[in-house]
Amino acid sequence: KRALRGCEGQASPVRSLACAQPRAAPAPSMASFQPNLKDLEAAGVPAAETQLVGDLQTTLGADLAKPGALADPTTLLRFVRAREKKIDAAAAMWRASDAWRRGHVPR
C-alpha cells in the first residue's frame, strides 16, 4: 500500500481537500461576444449610442468579467462620450481607470 503525501509532504493515507491547488476558472470567451443592443437601451443607453457602447464592450472583452470591474452600460457610455466616441481611446481610458482602481480603491 502506497502512502499519499499531505500538504507538508508528510505521509498521509488521504490527501486533504484543503491542500489541493485550486484550479483557475477559465476566462470567458469574448471572441463570439455580441452585445444585445436592446438590453443596452433598456439599461439607459440612448438608442443612438447603443452600437458605440456595444463596440466598447466587445473591445474590452474579458476585462469586463473581472470582479469589481465597472461594466454597467451607462458607465461604459461615459467613457465613450469622454473620448469623443473613439472606441480605442475609450478602451484605453477604461483600462487605465480599472488599473488605478485596483491599486487604490479598497475592496
PDB file of N, CA and C in Angstrom:
ATOM      1  N   LYS A   1       0.860  -1.181   0.000  1.00  0.00           N
ATOM      2  CA  LYS A   1       0.000   0.000   0.000  1.00  0.00           C
ATOM      3  C   LYS A   1       0.895   1.230   0.000  1.00  0.00           C
ATOM      4  N   ARG A   2       0.637   2.145  -0.901  1.00  0.00           N
ATOM      5  CA  ARG A   2       1.447   3.342  -1.051  1.00  0.00           C
ATOM      6  C   ARG A   2       0.784   4.517  -0.341  1.00  0.00           C
ATOM      7  N   ALA A   3       1.563   5.271   0.422  1.00  0.00           N
ATOM      8  CA  ALA A   3       1.020   6.432   1.146  1.00  0.00           C
ATOM      9  C   ALA A   3       1.063   7.662   0.252  1.00  0.00           C
ATOM     10  N   LEU A   4       0.022   8.461   0.320  1.00  0.00           N
ATOM     11  CA  LEU A   4      -0.006   9.740  -0.390  1.00  0.00           C
ATOM     12  C   LEU A   4       0.678  10.800   0.456  1.00  0.00           C
ATOM     13  N   ARG A   5       1.169  11.820  -0.171  1.00  0.00           N
ATOM     14  CA  ARG A   5       1.816  12.905   0.561  1.00  0.00           C
ATOM     15  C   ARG A   5       0.792  13.976   0.902  1.00  0.00           C
ATOM     16  N   GLY A   6       0.819  14.454   2.141  1.00  0.00           N
ATOM     17  CA  GLY A   6      -0.085  15.509   2.597  1.00  0.00           C
ATOM     18  C   GLY A   6       0.443  16.878   2.201  1.00  0.00           C
ATOM     19  N   CYS A   7      -0.101  17.921   2.801  1.00  0.00           N
ATOM     20  CA  CYS A   7       0.277  19.300   2.469  1.00  0.00           C
ATOM     21  C   CYS A   7       1.750  19.584   2.717  1.00  0.00           C
ATOM     22  N   GLU A   8       2.265  19.139   3.825  1.00  0.00           N
ATOM     23  CA  GLU A   8       3.652  19.431   4.180  1.00  0.00           C
ATOM     24  C   GLU A   8       4.586  18.316   3.755  1.00  0.00           C
ATOM     25  N   GLY A   9       4.144  17.429   2.899  1.00  0.00           N
ATOM     26  CA  GLY A   9       4.987  16.350   2.442  1.00  0.00           C
ATOM     27  C   GLY A   9       5.004  15.154   3.381  1.00  0.00           C
ATOM     28  N   GLN A  10       4.204  15.169   4.434  1.00  0.00           N
ATOM     29  CA  GLN A  10       4.157  14.053   5.369  1.00  0.00           C
ATOM     30  C   GLN A  10       3.271  12.961   4.785  1.00  0.00           C
ATOM     31  N   ALA A  11       3.628  11.720   5.095  1.00  0.00           N
ATOM     32  CA  ALA A  11       2.828  10.601   4.603  1.00  0.00           C
ATOM     33  C   ALA A  11       1.432  10.682   5.202  1.00  0.00           C
ATOM     34  N   SER A  12       0.452  10.498   4.361  1.00  0.00           N
ATOM     35  CA  SER A  12      -0.933  10.573   4.793  1.00  0.00           C
ATOM     36  C   SER A  12      -1.741   9.624   3.921  1.00  0.00           C
ATOM     37  N   PRO A  13      -2.637   8.825   4.508  1.00  0.00           N
ATOM     38  CA  PRO A  13      -3.413   7.900   3.682  1.00  0.00           C
ATOM     39  C   PRO A  13      -4.415   8.617   2.773  1.00  0.00           C
ATOM     40  N   VAL A  14      -4.819   9.809   3.146  1.00  0.00           N
ATOM     41  CA  VAL A  14      -5.790  10.563   2.356  1.00  0.00           C
ATOM     42  C   VAL A  14      -5.272  11.978   2.193  1.00  0.00           C
ATOM     43  N   ARG A  15      -5.291  12.457   0.993  1.00  0.00           N
ATOM     44  CA  ARG A  15      -4.866  13.823   0.758  1.00  0.00           C
ATOM     45  C   ARG A  15      -6.012  14.770   1.096  1.00  0.00           C
ATOM     46  N   SER A  16      -5.736  15.764   1.899  1.00  0.00           N
ATOM     47  CA  SER A  16      -6.757  16.711   2.323  1.00  0.00           C
ATOM     48  C   SER A  16      -7.211  17.572   1.151  1.00  0.00           C
ATOM     49  N   LEU A  17      -8.500  17.831   1.083  1.00  0.00           N
ATOM     50  CA  LEU A  17      -9.015  18.717   0.037  1.00  0.00           C
ATOM     51  C   LEU A  17      -8.498  20.137   0.212  1.00  0.00           C
ATOM     52  N   ALA A  18      -8.187  20.515   1.445  1.00  0.00           N
ATOM     53  CA  ALA A  18      -7.671  21.850   1.707  1.00  0.00           C
ATOM     54  C   ALA A  18      -6.298  22.036   1.087  1.00  0.00           C
ATOM     55  N   CYS A  19      -5.592  20.938   0.835  1.00  0.00           N
ATOM     56  CA  CYS A  19      -4.243  21.020   0.269  1.00  0.00           C
ATOM     57  C   CYS A  19      -4.275  21.172  -1.243  1.00  0.00           C
ATOM     58  N   ALA A  20      -5.341  20.753  -1.849  1.00  0.00           N
ATOM     59  CA  ALA A  20      -5.412  20.761  -3.312  1.00  0.00           C
ATOM     60  C   ALA A  20      -5.298  22.190  -3.840  1.00  0.00           C
ATOM     61  N   GLN A  21      -4.555  22.339  -4.889  1.00  0.00           N
ATOM     62  CA  GLN A  21      -4.416  23.649  -5.527  1.00  0.00           C
ATOM     63  C   GLN A  21      -5.705  23.973  -6.274  1.00  0.00           C
ATOM     64  N   PRO A  22      -6.267  25.147  -6.033  1.00  0.00           N
ATOM     65  CA  PRO A  22      -7.497  25.493  -6.751  1.00  0.00           C
ATOM     66  C   PRO A  22      -7.200  25.704  -8.234  1.00  0.00           C
ATOM     67  N   ARG A  23      -8.108  25.264  -9.048  1.00  0.00           N
ATOM     68  CA  ARG A  23      -7.961  25.472 -10.485  1.00  0.00           C
ATOM     69  C   ARG A  23      -8.525  26.836 -10.837  1.00  0.00           C
ATOM     70  N   ALA A  24      -7.827  27.522 -11.714  1.00  0.00           N
ATOM     71  CA  ALA A  24      -8.308  28.828 -12.155  1.00  0.00           C
ATOM     72  C   ALA A  24      -9.518  28.627 -13.053  1.00  0.00           C
ATOM     73  N   ALA A  25     -10.493  29.467 -12.858  1.00  0.00           N
ATOM     74  CA  ALA A  25     -11.669  29.399 -13.718  1.00  0.00           C
ATOM     75  C   ALA A  25     -11.281  29.850 -15.118  1.00  0.00           C
ATOM     76  N   PRO A  26     -11.791  29.198 -16.126  1.00  0.00           N
ATOM     77  CA  PRO A  26     -11.439  29.608 -17.481  1.00  0.00           C
ATOM     78  C   PRO A  26     -11.991  31.000 -17.766  1.00  0.00           C
ATOM     79  N   ALA A  27     -11.212  31.781 -18.471  1.00  0.00           N
ATOM     80  CA  ALA A  27     -11.655  33.131 -18.835  1.00  0.00           C
ATOM     81  C   ALA A  27     -12.807  33.008 -19.815  1.00  0.00           C
ATOM     82  N   PRO A  28     -13.812  33.853 -19.652  1.00  0.00           N
ATOM     83  CA  PRO A  28     -14.930  33.777 -20.585  1.00  0.00           C
ATOM     84  C   PRO A  28     -14.460  34.099 -21.984  1.00  0.00           C
ATOM     85  N   SER A  29     -14.979  33.357 -22.942  1.00  0.00           N
ATOM     86  CA  SER A  29     -14.602  33.598 -24.333  1.00  0.00           C
ATOM     87  C   SER A  29     -15.379  34.795 -24.849  1.00  0.00           C
ATOM     88  N   MET A  30     -14.650  35.799 -25.253  1.00  0.00           N
ATOM     89  CA  MET A  30     -15.312  37.002 -25.760  1.00  0.00           C
ATOM     90  C   MET A  30     -15.176  37.084 -27.281  1.00  0.00           C
ATOM     91  N   ALA A  31     -14.575  36.054 -27.895  1.00  0.00           N
ATOM     92  CA  ALA A  31     -14.376  36.075 -29.336  1.00  0.00           C
ATOM     93  C   ALA A  31     -15.711  36.133 -30.068  1.00  0.00           C
ATOM     94  N   SER A  32     -16.720  35.456 -29.529  1.00  0.00           N
ATOM     95  CA  SER A  32     -18.015  35.428 -30.195  1.00  0.00           C
ATOM     96  C   SER A  32     -19.033  36.336 -29.505  1.00  0.00           C
ATOM     97  N   PHE A  33     -18.562  37.224 -28.620  1.00  0.00           N
ATOM     98  CA  PHE A  33     -19.457  38.090 -27.857  1.00  0.00           C
ATOM     99  C   PHE A  33     -20.139  39.093 -28.784  1.00  0.00           C
ATOM    100  N   GLN A  34     -21.433  39.127 -28.724  1.00  0.00           N
ATOM    101  CA  GLN A  34     -22.219  40.106 -29.467  1.00  0.00           C
ATOM    102  C   GLN A  34     -23.140  40.803 -28.471  1.00  0.00           C
ATOM    103  N   PRO A  35     -22.917  42.093 -28.226  1.00  0.00           N
ATOM    104  CA  PRO A  35     -23.782  42.788 -27.271  1.00  0.00           C
ATOM    105  C   PRO A  35     -25.218  42.859 -27.783  1.00  0.00           C
ATOM    106  N   ASN A  36     -26.148  42.755 -26.859  1.00  0.00           N
ATOM    107  CA  ASN A  36     -27.557  42.876 -27.204  1.00  0.00           C
ATOM    108  C   ASN A  36     -27.928  44.349 -27.101  1.00  0.00           C
ATOM    109  N   LEU A  37     -28.130  44.980 -28.246  1.00  0.00           N
ATOM    110  CA  LEU A  37     -28.373  46.420 -28.272  1.00  0.00           C
ATOM    111  C   LEU A  37     -29.681  46.793 -27.564  1.00  0.00           C
ATOM    112  N   LYS A  38     -30.669  45.917 -27.606  1.00  0.00           N
ATOM    113  CA  LYS A  38     -31.932  46.204 -26.910  1.00  0.00           C
ATOM    114  C   LYS A  38     -31.723  46.212 -25.394  1.00  0.00           C
ATOM    115  N   ASP A  39     -30.854  45.321 -24.898  1.00  0.00           N
ATOM    116  CA  ASP A  39     -30.546  45.312 -23.464  1.00  0.00           C
ATOM    117  C   ASP A  39     -29.830  46.597 -23.061  1.00  0.00           C
ATOM    118  N   LEU A  40     -28.935  47.078 -23.919  1.00  0.00           N
ATOM    119  CA  LEU A  40     -28.230  48.327 -23.625  1.00  0.00           C
ATOM    120  C   LEU A  40     -29.217  49.487 -23.551  1.00  0.00           C
ATOM    121  N   GLU A  41     -30.153  49.502 -24.471  1.00  0.00           N
ATOM    122  CA  GLU A  41     -31.167  50.563 -24.480  1.00  0.00           C
ATOM    123  C   GLU A  41     -32.027  50.476 -23.217  1.00  0.00           C
ATOM    124  N   ALA A  42     -32.389  49.267 -22.818  1.00  0.00           N
ATOM    125  CA  ALA A  42     -33.193  49.086 -21.604  1.00  0.00           C
ATOM    126  C   ALA A  42     -32.425  49.518 -20.360  1.00  0.00           C
ATOM    127  N   ALA A  43     -31.090  49.454 -20.423  1.00  0.00           N
ATOM    128  CA  ALA A  43     -30.255  49.845 -19.276  1.00  0.00           C
ATOM    129  C   ALA A  43     -30.054  51.356 -19.201  1.00  0.00           C
ATOM    130  N   GLY A  44     -30.542  52.083 -20.183  1.00  0.00           N
ATOM    131  CA  GLY A  44     -30.453  53.538 -20.116  1.00  0.00           C
ATOM    132  C   GLY A  44     -29.540  54.181 -21.149  1.00  0.00           C
ATOM    133  N   VAL A  45     -29.003  53.391 -22.067  1.00  0.00           N
ATOM    134  CA  VAL A  45     -28.154  53.945 -23.121  1.00  0.00           C
ATOM    135  C   VAL A  45     -29.060  54.432 -24.243  1.00  0.00           C
ATOM    136  N   PRO A  46     -28.916  55.694 -24.677  1.00  0.00           N
ATOM    137  CA  PRO A  46     -29.740  56.189 -25.780  1.00  0.00           C
ATOM    138  C   PRO A  46     -29.552  55.343 -27.049  1.00  0.00           C
ATOM    139  N   ALA A  47     -30.619  55.169 -27.800  1.00  0.00           N
ATOM    140  CA  ALA A  47     -30.590  54.323 -28.997  1.00  0.00           C
ATOM    141  C   ALA A  47     -29.478  54.727 -29.963  1.00  0.00           C
ATOM    142  N   ALA A  48     -29.205  56.006 -30.065  1.00  0.00           N
ATOM    143  CA  ALA A  48     -28.175  56.484 -30.992  1.00  0.00           C
ATOM    144  C   ALA A  48     -26.765  56.075 -30.575  1.00  0.00           C
ATOM    145  N   GLU A  49     -26.594  55.658 -29.313  1.00  0.00           N
ATOM    146  CA  GLU A  49     -25.249  55.331 -28.820  1.00  0.00           C
ATOM    147  C   GLU A  49     -25.092  53.869 -28.406  1.00  0.00           C
ATOM    148  N   THR A  50     -26.127  53.056 -28.619  1.00  0.00           N
ATOM    149  CA  THR A  50     -26.027  51.649 -28.214  1.00  0.00           C
ATOM    150  C   THR A  50     -24.933  50.914 -28.981  1.00  0.00           C
ATOM    151  N   GLN A  51     -24.783  51.184 -30.263  1.00  0.00           N
ATOM    152  CA  GLN A  51     -23.754  50.499 -31.052  1.00  0.00           C
ATOM    153  C   GLN A  51     -22.355  50.844 -30.538  1.00  0.00           C
ATOM    154  N   LEU A  52     -22.149  52.098 -30.150  1.00  0.00           N
ATOM    155  CA  LEU A  52     -20.845  52.509 -29.620  1.00  0.00           C
ATOM    156  C   LEU A  52     -20.523  51.791 -28.313  1.00  0.00           C
ATOM    157  N   VAL A  53     -21.500  51.705 -27.420  1.00  0.00           N
ATOM    158  CA  VAL A  53     -21.287  51.009 -26.151  1.00  0.00           C
ATOM    159  C   VAL A  53     -21.070  49.516 -26.409  1.00  0.00           C
ATOM    160  N   GLY A  54     -21.804  48.956 -27.346  1.00  0.00           N
ATOM    161  CA  GLY A  54     -21.601  47.555 -27.715  1.00  0.00           C
ATOM    162  C   GLY A  54     -20.204  47.318 -28.268  1.00  0.00           C
ATOM    163  N   ASP A  55     -19.718  48.251 -29.070  1.00  0.00           N
ATOM    164  CA  ASP A  55     -18.356  48.138 -29.610  1.00  0.00           C
ATOM    165  C   ASP A  55     -17.321  48.209 -28.488  1.00  0.00           C
ATOM    166  N   LEU A  56     -17.549  49.072 -27.505  1.00  0.00           N
ATOM    167  CA  LEU A  56     -16.630  49.165 -26.375  1.00  0.00           C
ATOM    168  C   LEU A  56     -16.657  47.867 -25.558  1.00  0.00           C
ATOM    169  N   GLN A  57     -17.839  47.307 -25.342  1.00  0.00           N
ATOM    170  CA  GLN A  57     -17.941  46.025 -24.633  1.00  0.00           C
ATOM    171  C   GLN A  57     -17.149  44.944 -25.368  1.00  0.00           C
ATOM    172  N   THR A  58     -17.271  44.897 -26.669  1.00  0.00           N
ATOM    173  CA  THR A  58     -16.558  43.905 -27.473  1.00  0.00           C
ATOM    174  C   THR A  58     -15.053  44.131 -27.393  1.00  0.00           C
ATOM    175  N   THR A  59     -14.618  45.381 -27.449  1.00  0.00           N
ATOM    176  CA  THR A  59     -13.192  45.708 -27.390  1.00  0.00           C
ATOM    177  C   THR A  59     -12.600  45.331 -26.032  1.00  0.00           C
ATOM    178  N   LEU A  60     -13.327  45.615 -24.958  1.00  0.00           N
ATOM    179  CA  LEU A  60     -12.812  45.323 -23.613  1.00  0.00           C
ATOM    180  C   LEU A  60     -12.864  43.832 -23.295  1.00  0.00           C
ATOM    181  N   GLY A  61     -13.801  43.137 -23.889  1.00  0.00           N
ATOM    182  CA  GLY A  61     -13.880  41.687 -23.763  1.00  0.00           C
ATOM    183  C   GLY A  61     -13.842  41.184 -22.340  1.00  0.00           C
ATOM    184  N   ALA A  62     -12.879  40.290 -22.061  1.00  0.00           N
ATOM    185  CA  ALA A  62     -12.789  39.611 -20.767  1.00  0.00           C
ATOM    186  C   ALA A  62     -12.456  40.564 -19.624  1.00  0.00           C
ATOM    187  N   ASP A  63     -11.920  41.745 -19.922  1.00  0.00           N
ATOM    188  CA  ASP A  63     -11.638  42.714 -18.856  1.00  0.00           C
ATOM    189  C   ASP A  63     -12.903  43.062 -18.079  1.00  0.00           C
ATOM    190  N   LEU A  64     -14.038  43.059 -18.769  1.00  0.00           N
ATOM    191  CA  LEU A  64     -15.302  43.403 -18.112  1.00  0.00           C
ATOM    192  C   LEU A  64     -15.773  42.317 -17.147  1.00  0.00           C
ATOM    193  N   ALA A  65     -15.255  41.105 -17.302  1.00  0.00           N
ATOM    194  CA  ALA A  65     -15.667  39.995 -16.440  1.00  0.00           C
ATOM    195  C   ALA A  65     -14.898  39.951 -15.130  1.00  0.00           C
ATOM    196  N   LYS A  66     -13.879  40.786 -14.969  1.00  0.00           N
ATOM    197  CA  LYS A  66     -13.098  40.798 -13.730  1.00  0.00           C
ATOM    198  C   LYS A  66     -13.985  41.238 -12.564  1.00  0.00           C
ATOM    199  N   PRO A  67     -13.781  40.653 -11.392  1.00  0.00           N
ATOM    200  CA  PRO A  67     -14.555  41.095 -10.233  1.00  0.00           C
ATOM    201  C   PRO A  67     -14.296  42.576  -9.938  1.00  0.00           C
ATOM    202  N   GLY A  68     -15.351  43.304  -9.713  1.00  0.00           N
ATOM    203  CA  GLY A  68     -15.225  44.717  -9.363  1.00  0.00           C
ATOM    204  C   GLY A  68     -15.074  45.651 -10.550  1.00  0.00           C
ATOM    205  N   ALA A  69     -15.091  45.114 -11.760  1.00  0.00           N
ATOM    206  CA  ALA A  69     -14.935  45.966 -12.944  1.00  0.00           C
ATOM    207  C   ALA A  69     -16.176  46.834 -13.128  1.00  0.00           C
ATOM    208  N   LEU A  70     -15.959  48.056 -13.552  1.00  0.00           N
ATOM    209  CA  LEU A  70     -17.075  48.963 -13.848  1.00  0.00           C
ATOM    210  C   LEU A  70     -17.607  48.596 -15.232  1.00  0.00           C
ATOM    211  N   ALA A  71     -18.591  47.710 -15.262  1.00  0.00           N
ATOM    212  CA  ALA A  71     -19.030  47.142 -16.529  1.00  0.00           C
ATOM    213  C   ALA A  71     -20.461  47.491 -16.921  1.00  0.00           C
ATOM    214  N   ASP A  72     -21.140  48.288 -16.117  1.00  0.00           N
ATOM    215  CA  ASP A  72     -22.528  48.581 -16.474  1.00  0.00           C
ATOM    216  C   ASP A  72     -22.573  49.493 -17.704  1.00  0.00           C
ATOM    217  N   PRO A  73     -23.589  49.356 -18.527  1.00  0.00           N
ATOM    218  CA  PRO A  73     -23.656  50.084 -19.798  1.00  0.00           C
ATOM    219  C   PRO A  73     -23.580  51.604 -19.674  1.00  0.00           C
ATOM    220  N   THR A  74     -24.205  52.175 -18.647  1.00  0.00           N
ATOM    221  CA  THR A  74     -24.169  53.637 -18.543  1.00  0.00           C
ATOM    222  C   THR A  74     -22.781  54.150 -18.173  1.00  0.00           C
ATOM    223  N   THR A  75     -22.029  53.369 -17.411  1.00  0.00           N
ATOM    224  CA  THR A  75     -20.650  53.757 -17.099  1.00  0.00           C
ATOM    225  C   THR A  75     -19.797  53.675 -18.359  1.00  0.00           C
ATOM    226  N   LEU A  76     -19.984  52.618 -19.146  1.00  0.00           N
ATOM    227  CA  LEU A  76     -19.240  52.489 -20.406  1.00  0.00           C
ATOM    228  C   LEU A  76     -19.587  53.641 -21.350  1.00  0.00           C
ATOM    229  N   LEU A  77     -20.842  54.063 -21.325  1.00  0.00           N
ATOM    230  CA  LEU A  77     -21.258  55.204 -22.145  1.00  0.00           C
ATOM    231  C   LEU A  77     -20.489  56.465 -21.760  1.00  0.00           C
ATOM    232  N   ARG A  78     -20.254  56.655 -20.473  1.00  0.00           N
ATOM    233  CA  ARG A  78     -19.483  57.829 -20.026  1.00  0.00           C
ATOM    234  C   ARG A  78     -18.070  57.816 -20.596  1.00  0.00           C
ATOM    235  N   PHE A  79     -17.443  56.631 -20.645  1.00  0.00           N
ATOM    236  CA  PHE A  79     -16.105  56.525 -21.221  1.00  0.00           C
ATOM    237  C   PHE A  79     -16.129  56.829 -22.717  1.00  0.00           C
ATOM    238  N   VAL A  80     -17.158  56.342 -23.411  1.00  0.00           N
ATOM    239  CA  VAL A  80     -17.293  56.613 -24.853  1.00  0.00           C
ATOM    240  C   VAL A  80     -17.435  58.107 -25.094  1.00  0.00           C
ATOM    241  N   ARG A  81     -18.292  58.745 -24.324  1.00  0.00           N
ATOM    242  CA  ARG A  81     -18.510  60.189 -24.501  1.00  0.00           C
ATOM    243  C   ARG A  81     -17.275  61.006 -24.114  1.00  0.00           C
ATOM    244  N   ALA A  82     -16.557  60.566 -23.091  1.00  0.00           N
ATOM    245  CA  ALA A  82     -15.367  61.299 -22.634  1.00  0.00           C
ATOM    246  C   ALA A  82     -14.260  61.291 -23.689  1.00  0.00           C
ATOM    247  N   ARG A  83     -14.264  60.304 -24.547  1.00  0.00           N
ATOM    248  CA  ARG A  83     -13.237  60.209 -25.588  1.00  0.00           C
ATOM    249  C   ARG A  83     -13.817  60.468 -26.977  1.00  0.00           C
ATOM    250  N   GLU A  84     -14.851  61.302 -27.005  1.00  0.00           N
ATOM    251  CA  GLU A  84     -15.477  61.763 -28.252  1.00  0.00           C
ATOM    252  C   GLU A  84     -15.811  60.619 -29.205  1.00  0.00           C
ATOM    253  N   LYS A  85     -16.359  59.554 -28.634  1.00  0.00           N
ATOM    254  CA  LYS A  85     -16.867  58.398 -29.369  1.00  0.00           C
ATOM    255  C   LYS A  85     -15.787  57.608 -30.109  1.00  0.00           C
ATOM    256  N   LYS A  86     -14.537  57.744 -29.657  1.00  0.00           N
ATOM    257  CA  LYS A  86     -13.432  56.958 -30.226  1.00  0.00           C
ATOM    258  C   LYS A  86     -13.264  55.725 -29.331  1.00  0.00           C
ATOM    259  N   ILE A  87     -13.608  54.564 -29.873  1.00  0.00           N
ATOM    260  CA  ILE A  87     -13.670  53.335 -29.076  1.00  0.00           C
ATOM    261  C   ILE A  87     -12.302  52.928 -28.539  1.00  0.00           C
ATOM    262  N   ASP A  88     -11.260  53.008 -29.352  1.00  0.00           N
ATOM    263  CA  ASP A  88      -9.922  52.621 -28.874  1.00  0.00           C
ATOM    264  C   ASP A  88      -9.453  53.525 -27.737  1.00  0.00           C
ATOM    265  N   ALA A  89      -9.726  54.812 -27.853  1.00  0.00           N
ATOM    266  CA  ALA A  89      -9.347  55.755 -26.802  1.00  0.00           C
ATOM    267  C   ALA A  89     -10.178  55.514 -25.534  1.00  0.00           C
ATOM    268  N   ALA A  90     -11.461  55.212 -25.707  1.00  0.00           N
ATOM    269  CA  ALA A  90     -12.330  54.922 -24.554  1.00  0.00           C
ATOM    270  C   ALA A  90     -11.872  53.643 -23.854  1.00  0.00           C
ATOM    271  N   ALA A  91     -11.466  52.627 -24.627  1.00  0.00           N
ATOM    272  CA  ALA A  91     -10.990  51.376 -24.031  1.00  0.00           C
ATOM    273  C   ALA A  91      -9.694  51.611 -23.259  1.00  0.00           C
ATOM    274  N   ALA A  92      -8.794  52.400 -23.816  1.00  0.00           N
ATOM    275  CA  ALA A  92      -7.531  52.703 -23.125  1.00  0.00           C
ATOM    276  C   ALA A  92      -7.808  53.464 -21.827  1.00  0.00           C
ATOM    277  N   MET A  93      -8.739  54.398 -21.871  1.00  0.00           N
ATOM    278  CA  MET A  93      -9.093  55.161 -20.673  1.00  0.00           C
ATOM    279  C   MET A  93      -9.730  54.247 -19.624  1.00  0.00           C
ATOM    280  N   TRP A  94     -10.622  53.346 -20.061  1.00  0.00           N
ATOM    281  CA  TRP A  94     -11.267  52.419 -19.132  1.00  0.00           C
ATOM    282  C   TRP A  94     -10.224  51.529 -18.472  1.00  0.00           C
ATOM    283  N   ARG A  95      -9.291  50.983 -19.256  1.00  0.00           N
ATOM    284  CA  ARG A  95      -8.256  50.091 -18.705  1.00  0.00           C
ATOM    285  C   ARG A  95      -7.360  50.832 -17.710  1.00  0.00           C
ATOM    286  N   ALA A  96      -7.015  52.078 -18.020  1.00  0.00           N
ATOM    287  CA  ALA A  96      -6.196  52.870 -17.097  1.00  0.00           C
ATOM    288  C   ALA A  96      -6.967  53.130 -15.800  1.00  0.00           C
ATOM    289  N   SER A  97      -8.244  53.429 -15.923  1.00  0.00           N
ATOM    290  CA  SER A  97      -9.084  53.663 -14.751  1.00  0.00           C
ATOM    291  C   SER A  97      -9.218  52.392 -13.920  1.00  0.00           C
ATOM    292  N   ASP A  98      -9.422  51.278 -14.589  1.00  0.00           N
ATOM    293  CA  ASP A  98      -9.551  49.993 -13.893  1.00  0.00           C
ATOM    294  C   ASP A  98      -8.262  49.646 -13.156  1.00  0.00           C
ATOM    295  N   ALA A  99      -7.120  49.862 -13.795  1.00  0.00           N
ATOM    296  CA  ALA A  99      -5.828  49.584 -13.157  1.00  0.00           C
ATOM    297  C   ALA A  99      -5.636  50.480 -11.931  1.00  0.00           C
ATOM    298  N   TRP A 100      -5.988  51.750 -12.052  1.00  0.00           N
ATOM    299  CA  TRP A 100      -5.856  52.668 -10.923  1.00  0.00           C
ATOM    300  C   TRP A 100      -6.755  52.222  -9.770  1.00  0.00           C
ATOM    301  N   ARG A 101      -8.009  51.875 -10.090  1.00  0.00           N
ATOM    302  CA  ARG A 101      -8.957  51.456  -9.047  1.00  0.00           C
ATOM    303  C   ARG A 101      -8.466  50.209  -8.326  1.00  0.00           C
ATOM    304  N   ARG A 102      -7.906  49.266  -9.050  1.00  0.00           N
ATOM    305  CA  ARG A 102      -7.401  48.029  -8.437  1.00  0.00           C
ATOM    306  C   ARG A 102      -6.246  48.300  -7.483  1.00  0.00           C
ATOM    307  N   GLY A 103      -5.475  49.347  -7.751  1.00  0.00           N
ATOM    308  CA  GLY A 103      -4.355  49.672  -6.894  1.00  0.00           C
ATOM    309  C   GLY A 103      -4.671  50.615  -5.745  1.00  0.00           C
ATOM    310  N   HIS A 104      -5.771  51.348  -5.847  1.00  0.00           N
ATOM    311  CA  HIS A 104      -6.046  52.392  -4.860  1.00  0.00           C
ATOM    312  C   HIS A 104      -7.377  52.297  -4.115  1.00  0.00           C
ATOM    313  N   VAL A 105      -8.339  51.603  -4.661  1.00  0.00           N
ATOM    314  CA  VAL A 105      -9.658  51.543  -4.030  1.00  0.00           C
ATOM    315  C   VAL A 105      -9.754  50.241  -3.240  1.00  0.00           C
ATOM    316  N   PRO A 106      -9.947  50.328  -1.923  1.00  0.00           N
ATOM    317  CA  PRO A 106     -10.056  49.098  -1.125  1.00  0.00           C
ATOM    318  C   PRO A 106     -11.277  48.292  -1.530  1.00  0.00           C
ATOM    319  N   ARG A 107     -11.145  46.998  -1.456  1.00  0.00           N
ATOM    320  CA  ARG A 107     -12.261  46.105  -1.832  1.00  0.00           C
ATOM    321  C   ARG A 107     -12.843  45.492  -0.593  1.00  0.00           C
TER     322      ARG A 107
END
